[in-house]
CSV table of C-alpha atoms in Angstrom, one decimal:
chain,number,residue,atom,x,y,z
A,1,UNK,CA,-8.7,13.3,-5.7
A,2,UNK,CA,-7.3,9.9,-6.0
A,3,UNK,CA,-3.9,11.2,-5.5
A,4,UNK,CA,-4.4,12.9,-2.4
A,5,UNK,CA,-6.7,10.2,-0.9
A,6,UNK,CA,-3.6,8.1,-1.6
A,7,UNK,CA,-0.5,10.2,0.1
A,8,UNK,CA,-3.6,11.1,3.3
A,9,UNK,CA,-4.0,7.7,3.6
A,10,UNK,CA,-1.3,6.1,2.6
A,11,UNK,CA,1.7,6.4,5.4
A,12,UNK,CA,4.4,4.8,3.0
A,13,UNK,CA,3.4,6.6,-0.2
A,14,UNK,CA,6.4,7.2,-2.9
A,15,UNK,CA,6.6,8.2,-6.4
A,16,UNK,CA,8.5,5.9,-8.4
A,17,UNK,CA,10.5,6.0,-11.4
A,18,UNK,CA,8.3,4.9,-14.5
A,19,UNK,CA,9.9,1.7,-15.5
A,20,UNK,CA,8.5,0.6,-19.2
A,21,UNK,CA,8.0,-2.8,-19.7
A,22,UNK,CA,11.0,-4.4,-21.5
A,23,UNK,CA,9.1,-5.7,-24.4
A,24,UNK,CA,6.8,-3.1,-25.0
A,25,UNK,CA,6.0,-0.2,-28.1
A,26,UNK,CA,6.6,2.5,-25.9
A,27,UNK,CA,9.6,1.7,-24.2
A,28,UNK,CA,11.4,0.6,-27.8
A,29,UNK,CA,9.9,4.2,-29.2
A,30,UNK,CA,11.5,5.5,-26.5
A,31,UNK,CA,14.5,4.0,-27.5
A,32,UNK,CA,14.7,5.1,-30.9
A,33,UNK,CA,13.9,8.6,-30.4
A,34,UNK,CA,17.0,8.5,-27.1
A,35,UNK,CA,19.5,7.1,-29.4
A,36,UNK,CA,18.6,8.9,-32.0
A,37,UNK,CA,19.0,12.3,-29.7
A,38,UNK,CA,22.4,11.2,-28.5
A,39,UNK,CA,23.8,9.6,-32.0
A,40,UNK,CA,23.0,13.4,-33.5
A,41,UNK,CA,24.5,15.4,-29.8
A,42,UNK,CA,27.3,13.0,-30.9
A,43,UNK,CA,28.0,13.6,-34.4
A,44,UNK,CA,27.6,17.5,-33.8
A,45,UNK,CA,30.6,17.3,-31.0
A,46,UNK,CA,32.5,15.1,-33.6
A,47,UNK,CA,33.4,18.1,-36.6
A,48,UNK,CA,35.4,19.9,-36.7
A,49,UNK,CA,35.0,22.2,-35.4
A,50,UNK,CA,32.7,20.9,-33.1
A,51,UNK,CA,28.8,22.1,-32.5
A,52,UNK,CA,27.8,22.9,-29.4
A,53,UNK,CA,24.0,23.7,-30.5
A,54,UNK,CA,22.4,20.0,-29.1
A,55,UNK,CA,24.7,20.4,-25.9
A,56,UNK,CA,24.3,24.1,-24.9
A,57,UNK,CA,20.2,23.3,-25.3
A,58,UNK,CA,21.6,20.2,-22.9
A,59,UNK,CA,22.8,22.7,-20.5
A,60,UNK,CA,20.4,24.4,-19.9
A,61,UNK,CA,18.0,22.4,-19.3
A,62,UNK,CA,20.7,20.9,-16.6
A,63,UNK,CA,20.3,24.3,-15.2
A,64,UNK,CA,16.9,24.3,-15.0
A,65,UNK,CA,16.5,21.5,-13.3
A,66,UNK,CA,19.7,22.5,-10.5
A,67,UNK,CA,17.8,25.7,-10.3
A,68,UNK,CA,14.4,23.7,-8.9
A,69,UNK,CA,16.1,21.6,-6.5
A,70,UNK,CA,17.0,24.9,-4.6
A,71,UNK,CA,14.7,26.0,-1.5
A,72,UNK,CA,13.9,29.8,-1.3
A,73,UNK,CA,17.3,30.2,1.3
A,74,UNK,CA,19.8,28.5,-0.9
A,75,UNK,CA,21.0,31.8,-2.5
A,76,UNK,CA,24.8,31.3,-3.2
A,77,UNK,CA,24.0,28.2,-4.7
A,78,UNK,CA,21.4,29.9,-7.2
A,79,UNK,CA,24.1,32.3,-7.8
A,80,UNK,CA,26.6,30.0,-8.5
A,81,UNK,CA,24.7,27.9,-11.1
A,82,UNK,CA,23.6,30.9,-12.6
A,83,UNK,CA,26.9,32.5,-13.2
A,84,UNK,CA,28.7,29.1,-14.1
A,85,UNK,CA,25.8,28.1,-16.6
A,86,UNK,CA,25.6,31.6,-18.1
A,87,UNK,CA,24.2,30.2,-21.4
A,88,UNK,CA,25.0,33.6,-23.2
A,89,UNK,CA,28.7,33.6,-22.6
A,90,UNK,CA,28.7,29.5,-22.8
A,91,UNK,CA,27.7,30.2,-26.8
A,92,UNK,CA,29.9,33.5,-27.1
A,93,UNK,CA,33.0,30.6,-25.4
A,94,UNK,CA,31.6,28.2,-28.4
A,95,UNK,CA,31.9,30.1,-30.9
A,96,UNK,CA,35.5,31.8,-30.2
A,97,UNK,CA,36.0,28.0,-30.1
A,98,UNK,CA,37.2,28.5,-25.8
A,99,UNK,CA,34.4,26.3,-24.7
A,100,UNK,CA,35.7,23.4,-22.4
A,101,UNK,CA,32.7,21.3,-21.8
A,102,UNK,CA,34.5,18.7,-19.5
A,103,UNK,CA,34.9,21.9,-17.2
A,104,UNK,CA,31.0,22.3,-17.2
A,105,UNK,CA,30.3,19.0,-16.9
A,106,UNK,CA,32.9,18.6,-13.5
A,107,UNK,CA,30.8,22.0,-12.3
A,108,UNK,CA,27.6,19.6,-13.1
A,109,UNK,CA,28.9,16.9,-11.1
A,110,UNK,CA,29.4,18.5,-8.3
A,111,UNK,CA,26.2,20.7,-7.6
A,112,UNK,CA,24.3,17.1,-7.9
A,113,UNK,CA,26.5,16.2,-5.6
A,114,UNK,CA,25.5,18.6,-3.0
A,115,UNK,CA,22.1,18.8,-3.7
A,116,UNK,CA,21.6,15.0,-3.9
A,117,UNK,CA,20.2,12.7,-1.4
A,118,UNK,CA,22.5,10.5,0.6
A,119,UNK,CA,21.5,7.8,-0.9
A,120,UNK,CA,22.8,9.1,-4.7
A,121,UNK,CA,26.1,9.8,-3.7
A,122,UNK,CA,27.5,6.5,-5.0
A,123,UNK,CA,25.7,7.2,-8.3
A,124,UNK,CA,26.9,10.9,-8.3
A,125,UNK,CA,30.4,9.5,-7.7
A,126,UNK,CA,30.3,7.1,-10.9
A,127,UNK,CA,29.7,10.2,-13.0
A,128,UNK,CA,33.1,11.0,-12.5
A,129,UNK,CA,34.6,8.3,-14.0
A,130,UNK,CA,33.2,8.5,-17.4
A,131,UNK,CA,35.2,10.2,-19.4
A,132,UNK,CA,33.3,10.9,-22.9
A,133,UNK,CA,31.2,13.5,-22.9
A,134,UNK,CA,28.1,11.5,-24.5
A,135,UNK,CA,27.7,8.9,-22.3
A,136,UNK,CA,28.4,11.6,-19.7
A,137,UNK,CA,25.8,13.8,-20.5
A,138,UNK,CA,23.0,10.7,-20.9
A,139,UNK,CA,24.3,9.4,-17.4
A,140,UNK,CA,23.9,12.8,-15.5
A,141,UNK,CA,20.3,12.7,-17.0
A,142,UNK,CA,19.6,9.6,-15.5
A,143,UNK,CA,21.0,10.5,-12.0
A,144,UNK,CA,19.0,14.0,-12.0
A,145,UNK,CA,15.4,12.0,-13.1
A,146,UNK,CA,16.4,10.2,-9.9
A,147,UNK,CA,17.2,13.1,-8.4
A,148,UNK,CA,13.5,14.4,-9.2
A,149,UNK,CA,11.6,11.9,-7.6
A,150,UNK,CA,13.6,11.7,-4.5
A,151,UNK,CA,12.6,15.6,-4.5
A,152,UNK,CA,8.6,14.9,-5.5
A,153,UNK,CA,9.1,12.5,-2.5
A,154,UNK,CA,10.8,15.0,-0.3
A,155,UNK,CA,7.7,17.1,-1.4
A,156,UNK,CA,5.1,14.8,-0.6
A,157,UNK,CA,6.5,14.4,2.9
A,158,UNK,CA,6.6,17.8,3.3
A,159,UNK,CA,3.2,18.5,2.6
A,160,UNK,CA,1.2,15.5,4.0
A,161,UNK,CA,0.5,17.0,7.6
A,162,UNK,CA,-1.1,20.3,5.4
A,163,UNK,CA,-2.6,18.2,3.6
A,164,UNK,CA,-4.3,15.9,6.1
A,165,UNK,CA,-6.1,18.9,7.6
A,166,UNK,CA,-7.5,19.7,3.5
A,167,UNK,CA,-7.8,16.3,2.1
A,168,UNK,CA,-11.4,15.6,4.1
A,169,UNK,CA,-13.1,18.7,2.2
A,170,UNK,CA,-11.7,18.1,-0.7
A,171,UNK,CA,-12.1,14.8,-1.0
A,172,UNK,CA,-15.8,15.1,0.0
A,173,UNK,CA,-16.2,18.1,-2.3
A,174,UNK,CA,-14.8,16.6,-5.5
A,175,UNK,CA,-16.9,13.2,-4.8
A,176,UNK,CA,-19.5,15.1,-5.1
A,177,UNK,CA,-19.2,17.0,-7.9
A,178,UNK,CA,-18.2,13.7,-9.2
A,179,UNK,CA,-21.6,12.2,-8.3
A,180,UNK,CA,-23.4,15.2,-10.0
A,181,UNK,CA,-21.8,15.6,-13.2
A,182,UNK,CA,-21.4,12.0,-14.2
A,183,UNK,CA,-22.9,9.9,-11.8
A,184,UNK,CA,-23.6,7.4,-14.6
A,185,UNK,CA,-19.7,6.9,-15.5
A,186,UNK,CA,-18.7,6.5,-12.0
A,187,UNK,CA,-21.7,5.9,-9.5
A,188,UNK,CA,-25.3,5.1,-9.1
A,189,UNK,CA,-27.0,8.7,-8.9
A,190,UNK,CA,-28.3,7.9,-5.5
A,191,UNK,CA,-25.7,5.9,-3.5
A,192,UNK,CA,-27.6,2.3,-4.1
A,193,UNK,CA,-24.6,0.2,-3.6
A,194,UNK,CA,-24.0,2.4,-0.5
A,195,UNK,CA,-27.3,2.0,0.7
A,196,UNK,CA,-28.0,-1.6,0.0
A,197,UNK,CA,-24.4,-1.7,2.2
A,198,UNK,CA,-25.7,0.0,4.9
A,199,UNK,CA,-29.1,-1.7,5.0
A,200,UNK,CA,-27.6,-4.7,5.2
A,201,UNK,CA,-25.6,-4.3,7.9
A,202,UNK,CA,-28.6,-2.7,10.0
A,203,UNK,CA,-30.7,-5.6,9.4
A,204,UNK,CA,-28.0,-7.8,10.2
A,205,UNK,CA,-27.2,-6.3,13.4
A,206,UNK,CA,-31.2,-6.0,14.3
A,207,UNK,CA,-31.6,-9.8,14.0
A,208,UNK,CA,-28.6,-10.3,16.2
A,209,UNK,CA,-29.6,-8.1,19.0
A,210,UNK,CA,-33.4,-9.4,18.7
A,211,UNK,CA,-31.9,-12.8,19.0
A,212,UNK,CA,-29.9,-11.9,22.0
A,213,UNK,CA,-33.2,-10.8,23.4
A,214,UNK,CA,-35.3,-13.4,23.4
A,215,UNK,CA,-36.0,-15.1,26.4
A,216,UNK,CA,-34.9,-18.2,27.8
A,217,UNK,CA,-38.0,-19.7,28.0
A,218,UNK,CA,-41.5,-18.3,26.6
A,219,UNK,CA,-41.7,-14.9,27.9
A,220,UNK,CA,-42.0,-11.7,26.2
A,221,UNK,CA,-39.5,-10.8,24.2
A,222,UNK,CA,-37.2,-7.7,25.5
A,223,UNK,CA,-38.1,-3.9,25.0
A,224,UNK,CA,-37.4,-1.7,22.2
A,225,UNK,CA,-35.0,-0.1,23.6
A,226,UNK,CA,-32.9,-3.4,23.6
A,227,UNK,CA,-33.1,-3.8,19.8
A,228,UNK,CA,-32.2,0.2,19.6
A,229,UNK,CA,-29.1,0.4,16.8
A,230,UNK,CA,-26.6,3.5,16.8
A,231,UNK,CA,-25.4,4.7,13.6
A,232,UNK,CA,-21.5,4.6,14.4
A,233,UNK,CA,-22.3,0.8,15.3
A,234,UNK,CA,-23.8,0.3,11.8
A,235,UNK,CA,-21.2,1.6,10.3
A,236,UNK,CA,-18.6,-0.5,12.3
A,237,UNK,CA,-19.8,-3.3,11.0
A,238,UNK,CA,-20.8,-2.2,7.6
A,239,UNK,CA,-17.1,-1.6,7.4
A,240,UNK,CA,-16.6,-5.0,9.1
A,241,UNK,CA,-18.8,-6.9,6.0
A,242,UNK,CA,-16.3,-4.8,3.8
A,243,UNK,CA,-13.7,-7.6,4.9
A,244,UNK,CA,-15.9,-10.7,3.8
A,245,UNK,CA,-17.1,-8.9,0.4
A,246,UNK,CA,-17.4,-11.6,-3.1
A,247,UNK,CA,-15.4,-8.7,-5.2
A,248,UNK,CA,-16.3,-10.8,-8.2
A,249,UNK,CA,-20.3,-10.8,-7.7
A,250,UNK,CA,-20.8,-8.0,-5.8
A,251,UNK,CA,-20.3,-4.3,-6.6
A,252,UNK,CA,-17.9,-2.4,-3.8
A,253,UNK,CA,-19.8,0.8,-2.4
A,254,UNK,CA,-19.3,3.7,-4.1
A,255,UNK,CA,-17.7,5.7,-1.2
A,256,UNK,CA,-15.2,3.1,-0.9
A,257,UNK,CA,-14.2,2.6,-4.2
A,258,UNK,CA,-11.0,3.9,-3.9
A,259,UNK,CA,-10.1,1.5,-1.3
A,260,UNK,CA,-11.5,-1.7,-3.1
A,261,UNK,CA,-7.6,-2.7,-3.3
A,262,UNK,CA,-6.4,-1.9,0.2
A,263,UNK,CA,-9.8,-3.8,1.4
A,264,UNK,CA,-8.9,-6.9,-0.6
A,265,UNK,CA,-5.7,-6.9,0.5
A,266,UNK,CA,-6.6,-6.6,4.2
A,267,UNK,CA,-9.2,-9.7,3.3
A,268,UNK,CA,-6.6,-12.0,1.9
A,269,UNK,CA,-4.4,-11.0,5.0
A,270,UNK,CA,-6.7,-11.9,7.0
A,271,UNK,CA,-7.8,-14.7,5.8
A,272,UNK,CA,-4.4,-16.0,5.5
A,273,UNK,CA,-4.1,-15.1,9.5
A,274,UNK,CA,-7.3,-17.2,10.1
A,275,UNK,CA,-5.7,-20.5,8.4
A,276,UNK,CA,-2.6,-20.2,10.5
A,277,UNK,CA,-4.1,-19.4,13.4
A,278,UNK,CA,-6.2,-22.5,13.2
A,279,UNK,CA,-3.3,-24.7,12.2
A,280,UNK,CA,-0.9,-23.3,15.4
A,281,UNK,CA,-4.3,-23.8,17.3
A,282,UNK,CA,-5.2,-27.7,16.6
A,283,UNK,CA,-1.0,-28.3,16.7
A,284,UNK,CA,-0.5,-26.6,20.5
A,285,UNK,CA,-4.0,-28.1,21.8
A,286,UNK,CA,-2.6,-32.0,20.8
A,287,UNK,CA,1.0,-31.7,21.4
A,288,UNK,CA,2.1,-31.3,25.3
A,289,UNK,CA,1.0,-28.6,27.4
A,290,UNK,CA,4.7,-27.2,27.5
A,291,UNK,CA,5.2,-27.3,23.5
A,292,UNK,CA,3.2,-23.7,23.5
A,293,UNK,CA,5.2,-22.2,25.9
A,294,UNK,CA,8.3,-22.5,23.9
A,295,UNK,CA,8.5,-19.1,22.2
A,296,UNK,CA,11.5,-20.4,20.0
A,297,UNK,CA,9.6,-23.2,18.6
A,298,UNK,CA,6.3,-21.6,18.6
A,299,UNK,CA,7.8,-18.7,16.7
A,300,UNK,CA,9.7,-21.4,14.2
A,301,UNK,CA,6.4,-23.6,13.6
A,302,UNK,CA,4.8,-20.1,12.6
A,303,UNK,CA,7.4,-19.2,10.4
A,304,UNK,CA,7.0,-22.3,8.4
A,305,UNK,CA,3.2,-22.4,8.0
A,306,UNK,CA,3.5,-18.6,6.8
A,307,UNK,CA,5.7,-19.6,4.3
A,308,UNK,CA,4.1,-22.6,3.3
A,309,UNK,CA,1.0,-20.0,2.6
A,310,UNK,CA,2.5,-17.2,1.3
A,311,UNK,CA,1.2,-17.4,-2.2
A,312,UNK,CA,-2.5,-18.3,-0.9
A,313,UNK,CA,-3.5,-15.3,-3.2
A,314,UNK,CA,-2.5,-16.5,-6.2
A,315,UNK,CA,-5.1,-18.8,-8.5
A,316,UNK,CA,-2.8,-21.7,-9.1
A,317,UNK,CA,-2.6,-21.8,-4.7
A,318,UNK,CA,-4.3,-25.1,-3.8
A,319,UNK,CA,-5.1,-24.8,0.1
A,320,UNK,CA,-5.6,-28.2,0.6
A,321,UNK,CA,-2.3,-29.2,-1.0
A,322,UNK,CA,-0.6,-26.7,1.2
A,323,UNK,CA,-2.3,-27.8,4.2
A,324,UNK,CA,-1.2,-31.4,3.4
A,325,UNK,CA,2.6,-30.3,3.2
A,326,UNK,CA,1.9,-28.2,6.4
A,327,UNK,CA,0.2,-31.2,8.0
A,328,UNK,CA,3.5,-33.3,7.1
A,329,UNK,CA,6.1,-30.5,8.6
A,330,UNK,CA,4.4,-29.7,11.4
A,331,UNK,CA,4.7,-33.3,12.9
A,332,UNK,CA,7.9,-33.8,11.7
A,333,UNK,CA,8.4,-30.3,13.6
A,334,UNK,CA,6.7,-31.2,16.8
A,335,UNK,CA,8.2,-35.0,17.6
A,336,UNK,CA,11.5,-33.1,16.9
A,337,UNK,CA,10.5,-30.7,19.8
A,338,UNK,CA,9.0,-33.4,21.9
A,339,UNK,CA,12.1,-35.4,21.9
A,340,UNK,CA,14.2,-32.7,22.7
A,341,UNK,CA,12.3,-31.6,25.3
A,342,UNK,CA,12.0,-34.8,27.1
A,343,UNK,CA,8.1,-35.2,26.3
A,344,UNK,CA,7.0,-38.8,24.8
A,345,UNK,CA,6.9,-38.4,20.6
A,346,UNK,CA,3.6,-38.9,19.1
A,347,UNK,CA,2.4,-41.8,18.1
A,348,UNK,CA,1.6,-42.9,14.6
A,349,UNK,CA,-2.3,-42.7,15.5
A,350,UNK,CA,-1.6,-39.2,16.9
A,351,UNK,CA,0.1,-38.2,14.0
A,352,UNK,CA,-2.9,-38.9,11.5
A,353,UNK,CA,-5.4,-37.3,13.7
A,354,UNK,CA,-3.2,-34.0,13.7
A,355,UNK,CA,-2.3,-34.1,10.0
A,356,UNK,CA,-6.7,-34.5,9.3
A,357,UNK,CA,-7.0,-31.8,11.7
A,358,UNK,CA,-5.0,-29.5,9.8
A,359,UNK,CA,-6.3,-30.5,6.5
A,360,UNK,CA,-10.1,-29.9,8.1
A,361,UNK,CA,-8.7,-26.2,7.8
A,362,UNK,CA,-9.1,-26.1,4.1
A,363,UNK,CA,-12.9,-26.0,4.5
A,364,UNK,CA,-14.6,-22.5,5.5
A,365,UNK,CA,-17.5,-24.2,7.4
A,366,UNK,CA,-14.5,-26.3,9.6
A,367,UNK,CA,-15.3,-25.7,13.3
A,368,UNK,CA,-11.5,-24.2,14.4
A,369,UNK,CA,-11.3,-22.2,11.5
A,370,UNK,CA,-14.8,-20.7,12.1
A,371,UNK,CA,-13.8,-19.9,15.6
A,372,UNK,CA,-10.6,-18.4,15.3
A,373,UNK,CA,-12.6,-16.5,12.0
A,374,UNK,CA,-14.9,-15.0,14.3
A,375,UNK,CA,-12.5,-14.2,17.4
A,376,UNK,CA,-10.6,-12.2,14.6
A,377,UNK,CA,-13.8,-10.2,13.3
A,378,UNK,CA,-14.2,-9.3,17.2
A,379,UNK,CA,-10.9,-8.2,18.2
A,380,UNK,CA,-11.2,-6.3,14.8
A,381,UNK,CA,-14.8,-4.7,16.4
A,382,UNK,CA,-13.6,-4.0,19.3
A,383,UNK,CA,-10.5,-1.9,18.4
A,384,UNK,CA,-12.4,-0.3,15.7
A,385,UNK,CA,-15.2,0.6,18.4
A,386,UNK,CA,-12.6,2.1,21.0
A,387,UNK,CA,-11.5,5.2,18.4
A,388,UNK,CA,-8.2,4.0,17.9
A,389,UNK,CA,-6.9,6.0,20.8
A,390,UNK,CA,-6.8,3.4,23.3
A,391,UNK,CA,-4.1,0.8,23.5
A,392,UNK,CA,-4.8,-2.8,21.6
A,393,UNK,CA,-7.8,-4.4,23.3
A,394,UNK,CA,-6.7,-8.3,24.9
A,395,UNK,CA,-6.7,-10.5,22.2
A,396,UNK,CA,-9.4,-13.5,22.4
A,397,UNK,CA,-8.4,-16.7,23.5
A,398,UNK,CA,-6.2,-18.8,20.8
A,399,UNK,CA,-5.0,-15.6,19.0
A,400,UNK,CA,-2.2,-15.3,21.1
A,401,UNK,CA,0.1,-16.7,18.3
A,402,UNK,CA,-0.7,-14.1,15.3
A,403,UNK,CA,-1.1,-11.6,17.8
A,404,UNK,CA,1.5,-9.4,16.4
A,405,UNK,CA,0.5,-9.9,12.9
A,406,UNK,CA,-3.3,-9.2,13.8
A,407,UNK,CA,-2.5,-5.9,15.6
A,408,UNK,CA,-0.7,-4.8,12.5
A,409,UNK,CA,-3.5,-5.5,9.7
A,410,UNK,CA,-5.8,-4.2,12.9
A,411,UNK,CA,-3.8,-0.6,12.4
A,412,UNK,CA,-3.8,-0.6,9.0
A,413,UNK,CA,-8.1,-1.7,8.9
A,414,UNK,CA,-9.3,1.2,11.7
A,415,UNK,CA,-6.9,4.0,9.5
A,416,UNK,CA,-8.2,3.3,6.6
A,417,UNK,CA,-12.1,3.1,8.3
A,418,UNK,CA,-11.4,6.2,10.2
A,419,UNK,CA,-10.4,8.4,6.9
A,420,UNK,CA,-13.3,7.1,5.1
A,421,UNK,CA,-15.9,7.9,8.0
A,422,UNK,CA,-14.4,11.4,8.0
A,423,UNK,CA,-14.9,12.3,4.4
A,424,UNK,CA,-18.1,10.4,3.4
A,425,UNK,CA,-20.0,10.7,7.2
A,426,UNK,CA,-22.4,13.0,6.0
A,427,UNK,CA,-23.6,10.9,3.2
A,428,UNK,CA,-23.7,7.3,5.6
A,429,UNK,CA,-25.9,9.8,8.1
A,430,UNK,CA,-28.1,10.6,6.1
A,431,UNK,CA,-28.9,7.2,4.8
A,432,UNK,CA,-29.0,6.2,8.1
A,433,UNK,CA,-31.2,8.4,9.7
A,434,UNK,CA,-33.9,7.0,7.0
A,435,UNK,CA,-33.5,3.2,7.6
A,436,UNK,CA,-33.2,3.2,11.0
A,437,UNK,CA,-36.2,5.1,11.5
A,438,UNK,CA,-38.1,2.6,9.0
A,439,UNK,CA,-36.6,-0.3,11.4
């Protein structure tokens, strides 16, 4: 289940090659056991006369593995590779001692070649210049595990479409098997952390709208009607609260538990976006009205504070620190611009009111950063709300800046929503329909 949850909603999804970690048990097992392989395949092609026992068994499995690179219509290749690694009359060659294994070997080298991806020609080519037939035979393994995982990928690429228009059942039908058999291992038996979710959001919606419809002055309050909640609005924001979640206190709904990662990931984008947004913000609002309009220089001063925060989620990242650096380049930044643009510098006063400005950032309850917080969490609503199939909704005031990085975390955020919602619906619904009734 996790697998295809992660190649339906996952656009980038590859297999990789398993890399060990240098110093570990496993990879200096591994090791061992390789050298030991090729130290025997080694001595056996050293008597005389030589073995061939370890590299026939070599062979085939060579041949095996051309063999499944080859789609149902590639028939002369599959003949070719079957009548050149004829393993019967390779060991009838062996043992009338007529065997020329560098002959196989070139025959090797080139079927990989054709049947490689582009971009394993230049290893292909390398085989050719080895010359022992040891090293050669390790180094055309290498190249074909590559060659397997660029074919799992071409596989996965292949099937994702199908697989898109399955994954939703299945998905939903293994979940719930899951939640039946063992619902102890992974979940509560009855959705609690889902419902708790859910709840929450209702109730905080309901005391928004009920706010919104008080009167102005004394009178009764609005109608029922006006502090009516859809479901699908609920769950927008449920999904919403998913971006301001404390991973460390709180336990992560159970339908969503396969996203916990992606979800923290979008938070810490985001809440990287919010700090630079409020720096550019407080920096364009006290330099000159034309500093902002300079798309070089705006795009600079953002390239610098992104930097300056890229390792914001890391535990040794001190915000304040960074914003104090920030605080310093920026200004140096923004005279620099001034002066070249013909606009009086800042003064020295002007200077320290930016720099505390921009250090004001650091704190989560600082006015800017609770503003451009919230205009965020709305554009994020709003895009979310429209089904994805309209084009970006305007960007609020002062987000004109991260614009392009917003609209990207924005794609990534309602994809991610809109696969979940199409899986684990009837389960939300159903919880739903019971708590908004009690409301």
């Amino acid at each position: 289940m996790a697998l295809a949850h992660e190649i339906a909603v996952n656009g980038e999804f590859r297999i990789k090659p398993v890399e060990l970690p240098e110093d570990s048990l496993e990879k200096r097992v591994k090791d061992i056991v390789h050298k030991a392989f090729w130290d025997c395949l080694s001595t056996q092609l050293s008597e005389d006369p030589p073995t061939y026992d370890h590299a026939i068994k070599l062979v085939g499995e060579i041949k095996q593995t051309l063999l499944s690179f080859l789609l149902p219509g590639h028939t002369r290749l599959r003949n070719q590779i079957t009548e050149v690694l004829d393993l019967d009359l390779i060991k009838q060659e062996a043992e009338n001692g007529a065997l020329d294994i560098s002959k196989l070997a070139e025959f090797i080298i080139g079927m990989m070649g054709t049947l490689c991806a582009p971009a394993r020609d230049e290893e292909v080519k390398k085989l050719k210049d080895i010359k022992e037939i040891v090293p050669l035979f390790r180094a055309i393994f290498s190249v074909l595990d590559l060659m397997k995982v660029d074919m799992a990928n071409f596989a996965v690429t292949s099937i994702r479409p199908h697989l898109m228009q399955q994954s939703v059942e299945y998905e939903r039908k293994k979940f719930q098997e899951l939640l039946e058999k063992q619902p102890i291992v992974f979940f509560t038996d009855s959705l609690d952390f889902v419902t708790q979710w859910l709840e929450e959001a209702s109730d905080d919606l309901m005391n928004q709208k009920y706010k919104n419809s008080l009167p102005a002055a004394g009178g009764a309050a609005g109608s029922g009607d006006a502090t009516m909640l859809s479901p699908v609005a609920v769950q927008n924001y449920a999904y919403l609260k998913l971006l301001k979640w404390d991973h460390l206190q709180r336990p992560f709904p159970e339908t969503v538990l396969m996203d916990q990662s992606r979800f923290q990931e979008l938070q810490l984008q985001l809440e990287q976006l919010t700090i630079l947004g409020a720096v550019l913000l407080v920096t364009f609002n006290m330099a000159a009205p034309g500093i902002s309009s300079q798309a070089d220089f705006a795009e600079k001063l953002k390239m610098i504070v992104k930097i300056l925060l890229t390792d914001m989620h890391l535990p040794s990242f001190h915000l304040k620190d960074a914003l104090t650096t920030i605080g310093e380049k920026v200004c140096v930044e923004v005279s620099s611009c001034l002066s070249l643009c013909g606009f009086t510098p800042f003064t020295t006063d002007q200077e320290t009111v930016l720099k505390g400005q921009i250090q004001a950032v650091a704190s989560p309850e600082d006015p800017i950063r609770r503003i451009m917080d919230s205009r965020i969490l709305t554009f994020l609503e709003t895009y979310l709300a429209s089904g994805h199939q309209k084009p970006f909704p305007t960007v609020p005031g002062g987000l004109g800046p991260i614009q392009k990085e917003l609209e990207e975390v924005a794609v990534k955020f309602v994809r991610l929503v809109n696969y979940n919602k199409m899986v684990f619906s009837p389960y939300y619904d159903a919880i739903l329909s019971k708590s908004l009734v009690r409301s």
